């Protein structure tokens, strides 16, 4: 059993002893700390389709009311829907009940500020400190909060997407797209059909029932998507679309069943946005160089940020980026809001595809071709991650061909490839991402660094 406390919230497996799992007592503690920290009166709560979602929701809502907060429960909702709802409702914050791409036994509380954005590192650290201190003060009976259930925010989210200037609903409808979509038994199966209907897109949904009993590993990686890839090979569809359980990550599949590449979700959407409104872009250190290449081709400047949505959005504001995100399929488009949003990504991608009049595979061929190997090292309680990262940094410090960046783990940049090692914020693992011209070269580089870690354990 595992409980992970980070600046973005609290995440863990359901069931087991307190202090080591995501259980009612720890949920109360962290919800109380968050409520006490933001110091407001109104909070939005939304949840994905996980089997434990109702239990966690009940504890969260009851705790917030006990702290004197008026709660707006928007029910089954994507992460970006909840983020938008905070702003639309004029709330003081929001709690998203989702463990994103983690397996079914996990759940989490993601914490938002009054802008509907994730807490800063400093604010998240303060919430953690307050949770550990447990110096809480609950409301008296005459000052308990209220509960309002409001299921209108899915529609409001879709309306906001349709209102974006670069989303051309008419062009999309004229192309008469037929798409196959895997919504992995969560909230995507509720909201995406509404989006496709609004865009005039014909669709077939796989794993559409919102049960939280995921039909396969919910992380939208090629190794987990054989079902939809096989369906796409039938030749009946123009595009395959895959989302994760909370619909902030987005992956595409070409009309012939080949992966478009989750790294190229952001690249393709950014290419379209930059062609219409030139500017700067941002992605995290573990994302493909292709975004840099595309940005410079359009006359803009690319910047890299530490991994984590709040780090990316902070850098985007700093450099006035018009689009950004993460190579895991996360698209952040400030014209909508500062949060990863698969609905925005889908609408912009379909607009681009409609205007170009090409197939998905043909669009993919227009971008620089890099290959990323994504490996992981499971951690044990004895693993000294900091010592490992220092060792890796020292190994390449005197290499004239390597640039070493240690703002988030250690990234070693070579002229034709790179490798990045960092401790995950969401799982007890070290992520080892490496990129090169071929998958063999990328994997070889990653495995080389992984062996260094194994030798130190």
XYZ file of C-alpha atoms in Angstrom:
457
model
C 0.000 0.000 0.000
C 1.217 3.494 -0.791
C 0.493 7.100 0.160
C 2.291 9.858 -1.751
C 2.206 13.417 -0.436
C 3.337 16.077 -2.882
C 2.845 19.772 -3.615
C 0.019 18.898 -6.016
C -2.002 16.970 -3.435
C -2.275 13.551 -1.815
C -2.398 10.284 -3.745
C -2.565 6.680 -2.627
C -4.073 3.240 -2.811
C -7.439 2.572 -1.228
C -7.644 0.347 1.861
C -5.138 -0.380 4.599
C -3.577 1.350 7.587
C -3.773 5.095 8.171
C -0.728 7.105 7.219
C 0.175 4.609 4.490
C -2.912 4.666 2.235
C -5.603 6.984 0.966
C -8.179 6.325 3.677
C -10.982 8.381 5.264
C -8.875 9.635 8.174
C -6.073 10.923 5.944
C -8.602 12.368 3.472
C -10.190 14.352 6.323
C -6.807 15.610 7.484
C -5.629 16.846 4.098
C -9.000 18.265 3.094
C -9.143 20.189 6.373
C -5.627 21.542 5.878
C -6.495 22.686 2.370
C -9.734 24.347 3.498
C -7.949 26.114 6.320
C -5.174 27.245 3.968
C -7.343 28.840 1.258
C -9.453 30.681 3.821
C -12.568 31.131 1.707
C -16.225 30.142 1.694
C -16.882 28.211 -1.549
C -15.195 25.145 -3.082
C -15.949 23.131 -6.226
C -15.628 19.333 -6.066
C -15.530 17.060 -9.126
C -14.545 13.421 -9.562
C -13.619 10.939 -12.260
C -15.237 7.529 -12.594
C -13.093 5.570 -10.149
C -14.749 2.878 -8.046
C -13.633 4.627 -4.849
C -14.786 8.055 -6.066
C -18.097 8.173 -4.221
C -16.505 7.226 -0.908
C -13.773 9.837 -1.281
C -16.285 12.440 -2.462
C -18.492 11.923 0.583
C -15.571 12.352 2.975
C -14.274 15.432 1.144
C -17.675 17.125 0.928
C -18.538 16.406 4.563
C -15.192 17.730 5.728
C -15.515 20.934 3.703
C -19.004 21.530 5.075
C -17.627 20.893 8.554
C -15.113 23.654 7.881
C -17.951 26.029 6.998
C -17.559 25.847 3.218
C -20.380 25.927 0.711
C -19.649 23.065 -1.673
C -20.585 22.944 -5.344
C -20.545 19.273 -6.309
C -20.332 19.008 -10.109
C -20.411 15.197 -10.018
C -18.641 13.158 -12.687
C -16.323 15.666 -14.315
C -12.992 15.820 -16.090
C -10.054 17.564 -14.472
C -10.249 20.502 -16.924
C -14.019 20.766 -16.368
C -13.454 21.135 -12.626
C -10.703 23.688 -13.223
C -13.020 25.777 -15.384
C -15.892 25.365 -12.920
C -13.858 27.045 -10.159
C -13.586 30.197 -12.237
C -17.124 30.028 -13.600
C -18.585 29.616 -10.103
C -16.431 32.321 -8.552
C -15.203 29.759 -6.021
C -12.224 30.090 -3.701
C -10.760 26.775 -4.814
C -11.473 23.285 -5.996
C -10.705 19.656 -5.266
C -10.472 17.125 -8.082
C -10.909 13.527 -6.953
C -8.817 11.575 -9.458
C -5.619 9.572 -9.633
C -5.294 10.427 -13.325
C -3.491 7.583 -15.133
C -2.913 5.403 -12.060
C -4.560 1.935 -11.884
C -8.013 1.315 -10.390
C -6.879 0.827 -6.759
C -5.541 4.404 -6.632
C -7.270 7.701 -5.977
C -6.115 11.208 -5.153
C -7.030 14.750 -4.198
C -5.759 17.408 -6.604
C -5.927 20.895 -5.131
C -6.820 24.087 -7.034
C -6.589 27.789 -6.224
C -9.264 30.401 -6.973
C -8.047 30.628 -10.596
C -8.772 26.938 -11.115
C -5.060 26.192 -11.337
C -2.904 23.847 -9.276
C -1.360 25.258 -6.126
C 2.179 26.595 -6.396
C 5.010 24.564 -4.906
C 5.156 26.892 -1.886
C 1.398 26.745 -1.300
C 1.318 22.975 -1.677
C 4.149 22.623 0.811
C 2.260 24.771 3.308
C -0.851 22.592 2.986
C 1.288 19.528 3.700
C 2.806 21.232 6.743
C -0.623 22.155 8.081
C -1.898 18.622 7.534
C 0.956 17.180 9.567
C 0.469 19.759 12.361
C -3.261 18.916 12.670
C -4.006 22.253 14.356
C -7.573 22.412 13.060
C -10.649 24.433 13.967
C -14.042 23.292 12.628
C -17.222 25.350 12.239
C -19.914 25.452 14.904
C -23.387 24.161 14.099
C -24.807 27.535 13.019
C -21.938 28.051 10.568
C -21.748 24.699 8.800
C -21.463 24.869 5.017
C -24.086 23.926 2.431
C -24.084 21.497 -0.506
C -25.255 22.330 -4.035
C -25.255 19.675 -6.749
C -24.815 21.218 -10.213
C -24.375 19.017 -13.302
C -24.312 21.842 -15.884
C -20.550 22.281 -16.086
C -19.904 19.622 -18.737
C -22.088 21.619 -21.113
C -20.428 24.878 -20.069
C -17.016 23.345 -20.711
C -18.032 22.248 -24.210
C -19.516 25.668 -24.944
C -16.231 27.307 -23.922
C -14.322 25.039 -26.315
C -16.673 25.815 -29.194
C -16.235 29.541 -28.507
C -12.464 29.453 -29.041
C -11.470 31.513 -32.100
C -9.226 28.792 -33.540
C -11.879 26.073 -33.261
C -13.780 25.914 -36.568
C -16.891 23.841 -35.993
C -18.095 24.329 -39.572
C -14.850 23.074 -41.098
C -14.867 20.035 -38.815
C -18.471 19.193 -39.615
C -17.869 19.459 -43.367
C -15.083 16.869 -43.208
C -17.574 14.329 -41.814
C -14.931 12.718 -39.614
C -15.521 9.262 -38.203
C -13.532 8.643 -35.028
C -12.977 5.722 -32.677
C -12.494 6.720 -29.048
C -11.276 4.811 -25.981
C -12.551 6.559 -22.842
C -11.267 3.846 -20.447
C -14.448 3.455 -18.354
C -14.378 6.928 -16.869
C -15.710 10.438 -17.372
C -14.534 10.717 -20.960
C -17.394 8.390 -21.838
C -19.823 11.020 -20.518
C -18.470 14.283 -21.929
C -16.765 13.330 -25.208
C -19.940 12.094 -26.951
C -21.453 15.521 -26.224
C -18.383 17.223 -27.698
C -18.468 15.121 -30.873
C -22.164 15.765 -31.350
C -21.560 19.501 -31.027
C -18.741 19.318 -33.599
C -20.679 17.194 -36.075
C -18.318 14.219 -35.731
C -19.456 10.601 -36.124
C -18.004 8.466 -33.330
C -17.732 4.999 -31.818
C -16.853 4.733 -28.118
C -14.822 1.851 -26.691
C -14.855 1.227 -22.924
C -17.465 3.930 -22.597
C -19.305 2.861 -19.447
C -18.229 5.049 -16.505
C -17.627 2.257 -13.968
C -14.014 2.906 -12.935
C -13.322 -0.769 -13.566
C -10.749 -0.038 -16.248
C -10.673 -2.431 -19.208
C -6.885 -2.058 -19.434
C -4.065 -0.112 -17.824
C -5.409 3.454 -17.997
C -2.175 5.200 -18.951
C -2.568 6.114 -22.660
C 0.644 4.452 -23.862
C 0.955 2.246 -26.953
C 1.550 -0.919 -24.910
C -1.886 -0.468 -23.291
C -3.878 0.365 -26.431
C -3.870 -2.770 -28.563
C -7.677 -2.937 -28.554
C -8.290 0.424 -30.209
C -5.244 0.040 -32.465
C -6.681 -3.227 -33.796
C -10.074 -1.557 -34.279
C -8.445 1.247 -36.250
C -6.826 -1.259 -38.619
C -10.317 -2.077 -39.906
C -10.082 1.056 -42.043
C -13.468 2.384 -40.924
C -12.173 5.476 -39.132
C -10.314 8.689 -39.889
C -8.822 9.025 -36.415
C -8.401 7.198 -33.122
C -8.578 9.146 -29.865
C -7.514 7.987 -26.399
C -7.857 9.828 -23.086
C -6.923 8.951 -19.525
C -9.511 8.627 -16.698
C -9.651 12.360 -15.916
C -9.356 13.500 -19.556
C -6.388 15.840 -19.279
C -4.117 13.593 -21.371
C -4.730 12.923 -25.051
C -3.269 10.493 -27.574
C -4.098 10.010 -31.259
C -3.978 6.954 -33.509
C -3.559 7.193 -37.283
C -6.180 5.929 -39.690
C -4.076 2.799 -40.350
C -3.806 1.819 -36.673
C -0.327 3.209 -36.018
C 0.247 5.472 -33.040
C 0.495 9.162 -33.858
C 2.739 9.388 -30.776
C 1.592 10.943 -27.497
C 4.579 13.306 -27.660
C 3.199 14.659 -30.918
C -0.226 15.582 -29.546
C 1.153 18.884 -28.265
C 3.467 19.294 -31.264
C 0.631 18.990 -33.785
C -1.763 21.269 -31.901
C 1.001 23.831 -31.325
C 1.894 23.773 -35.022
C -1.689 24.726 -35.899
C -1.937 27.416 -33.213
C 1.442 28.910 -34.178
C 0.430 29.017 -37.842
C -2.476 31.270 -36.863
C -0.989 33.231 -33.949
C 2.833 33.133 -33.813
C 4.384 33.206 -30.351
C 6.330 31.269 -27.740
C 5.876 27.751 -26.395
C 6.767 25.745 -23.293
C 6.956 22.056 -22.450
C 8.651 20.128 -19.681
C 12.165 18.712 -19.685
C 10.913 15.204 -20.498
C 9.133 16.257 -23.699
C 10.241 15.870 -27.304
C 12.556 18.311 -29.059
C 10.042 18.423 -31.906
C 8.124 21.220 -30.156
C 11.285 23.329 -30.109
C 11.837 22.679 -33.822
C 8.236 23.529 -34.770
C 8.236 26.659 -32.607
C 11.441 27.984 -34.161
C 10.119 27.197 -37.639
C 7.237 29.585 -36.894
C 9.604 32.249 -35.539
C 8.863 31.711 -31.859
C 11.003 30.843 -28.839
C 10.781 27.534 -26.986
C 11.434 27.205 -23.239
C 11.654 24.119 -21.007
C 10.182 23.794 -17.517
C 10.458 21.298 -14.702
C 7.994 18.411 -14.913
C 4.587 19.130 -13.391
C 1.674 21.135 -14.714
C 2.128 24.022 -12.292
C 5.793 24.334 -13.328
C 4.826 24.432 -17.002
C 2.077 27.028 -16.496
C 4.401 29.182 -14.370
C 7.001 29.188 -17.152
C 4.295 29.853 -19.765
C 3.215 32.991 -17.921
C 6.836 34.041 -17.506
C 7.630 33.858 -21.252
C 4.114 34.775 -22.440
C 3.668 31.458 -24.247
C 0.577 31.093 -26.416
C 0.537 27.300 -26.038
C 2.365 24.728 -23.981
C 1.988 21.471 -22.142
C 3.631 18.149 -21.556
C 4.780 15.358 -23.835
C 2.444 12.904 -22.117
C -0.367 14.268 -24.287
C -1.183 17.311 -22.178
C -2.213 20.448 -24.110
C -2.399 23.788 -22.262
C -3.995 26.592 -24.258
C -4.255 29.845 -22.261
C -7.035 31.187 -24.516
C -9.160 28.597 -22.698
C -7.412 28.207 -19.344
C -4.083 27.290 -17.772
C -4.677 23.561 -17.487
C -4.185 20.423 -19.582
C -7.402 19.887 -21.500
C -8.090 16.986 -23.868
C -11.317 18.588 -25.136
C -9.431 21.683 -26.252
C -6.739 19.477 -27.812
C -9.308 17.410 -29.739
C -11.136 20.457 -31.107
C -7.936 22.214 -32.228
C -6.521 19.025 -33.763
C -9.712 18.291 -35.713
C -9.786 21.896 -36.945
C -6.193 21.608 -38.155
C -6.886 18.276 -39.845
C -10.037 19.627 -41.488
C -8.324 22.741 -42.830
C -5.307 20.817 -44.141
C -7.515 18.227 -45.823
C -5.047 15.433 -45.154
C -4.975 12.078 -43.406
C -3.669 11.790 -39.846
C -0.614 9.800 -40.984
C 0.155 12.481 -43.576
C -0.022 15.180 -40.915
C 2.346 13.212 -38.674
C 4.874 12.977 -41.509
C 5.193 16.778 -41.611
C 6.869 16.939 -38.180
C 10.478 16.223 -37.143
C 10.736 12.534 -36.285
C 12.176 11.718 -32.874
C 11.674 8.598 -30.792
C 11.309 8.604 -26.988
C 11.902 5.567 -24.806
C 10.009 5.776 -21.521
C 11.394 3.477 -18.841
C 10.971 3.305 -15.088
C 12.801 2.011 -12.041
C 10.713 0.872 -9.089
C 11.936 2.304 -5.808
C 12.512 0.438 -2.576
C 12.492 2.064 0.880
C 16.291 1.798 0.860
C 16.791 3.640 -2.435
C 18.660 6.945 -2.021
C 17.361 8.842 -5.033
C 19.325 12.021 -4.301
C 22.606 10.093 -4.178
C 21.765 8.403 -7.470
C 21.076 11.705 -9.198
C 24.316 13.224 -7.868
C 26.215 10.233 -9.217
C 24.640 10.578 -12.663
C 25.382 14.293 -12.727
C 29.030 13.671 -11.837
C 29.359 11.093 -14.589
C 28.674 13.663 -17.301
C 29.975 16.856 -15.698
C 33.262 16.708 -17.630
C 31.763 15.531 -20.920
C 32.226 18.420 -23.367
C 29.431 17.095 -25.601
C 26.861 17.028 -22.793
C 24.807 19.793 -21.209
C 23.603 18.891 -17.699
C 20.401 20.382 -16.303
C 19.469 19.654 -12.683
C 16.378 21.833 -12.106
C 14.287 18.646 -11.989
C 16.248 15.450 -11.441
C 19.068 15.290 -13.969
C 18.791 15.780 -17.729
C 21.775 15.220 -19.988
C 21.479 16.875 -23.391
C 23.699 15.728 -26.248
C 23.645 17.298 -29.745
C 21.578 14.425 -31.167
C 19.871 12.873 -28.116
C 19.001 13.362 -24.439
C 18.156 11.406 -21.298
C 16.245 12.579 -18.216
C 16.066 10.887 -14.805
C 13.677 12.149 -12.154
C 11.688 10.874 -9.195
C 7.976 10.688 -10.005
C 5.512 12.889 -8.105
C 2.717 10.364 -8.597
C 4.292 6.908 -8.204
C 7.164 5.369 -6.159
C 9.436 5.183 -9.203
C 12.278 6.918 -11.022
C 11.236 7.869 -14.531
C 13.935 7.441 -17.181
C 13.037 9.169 -20.456
C 15.433 9.275 -23.389
C 15.092 10.582 -26.954
C 17.063 9.956 -30.147
C 16.571 9.523 -33.881
C 15.617 5.847 -33.454
C 13.871 3.937 -30.682
C 16.860 1.579 -30.426
C 19.258 4.453 -29.769
C 16.884 6.101 -27.310
C 16.299 2.879 -25.382
C 20.012 2.082 -25.322
C 20.772 5.472 -23.766
C 18.021 5.056 -21.182
C 19.124 1.525 -20.273
C 22.685 2.733 -19.831
C 21.576 5.198 -17.176
C 19.259 2.648 -15.586
C 22.206 0.306 -15.095
C 23.994 3.043 -13.152
C 21.007 3.174 -10.796
C 20.863 -0.605 -10.425
C 24.569 -0.716 -9.595
C 24.004 1.728 -6.735
C 21.079 -0.178 -5.159
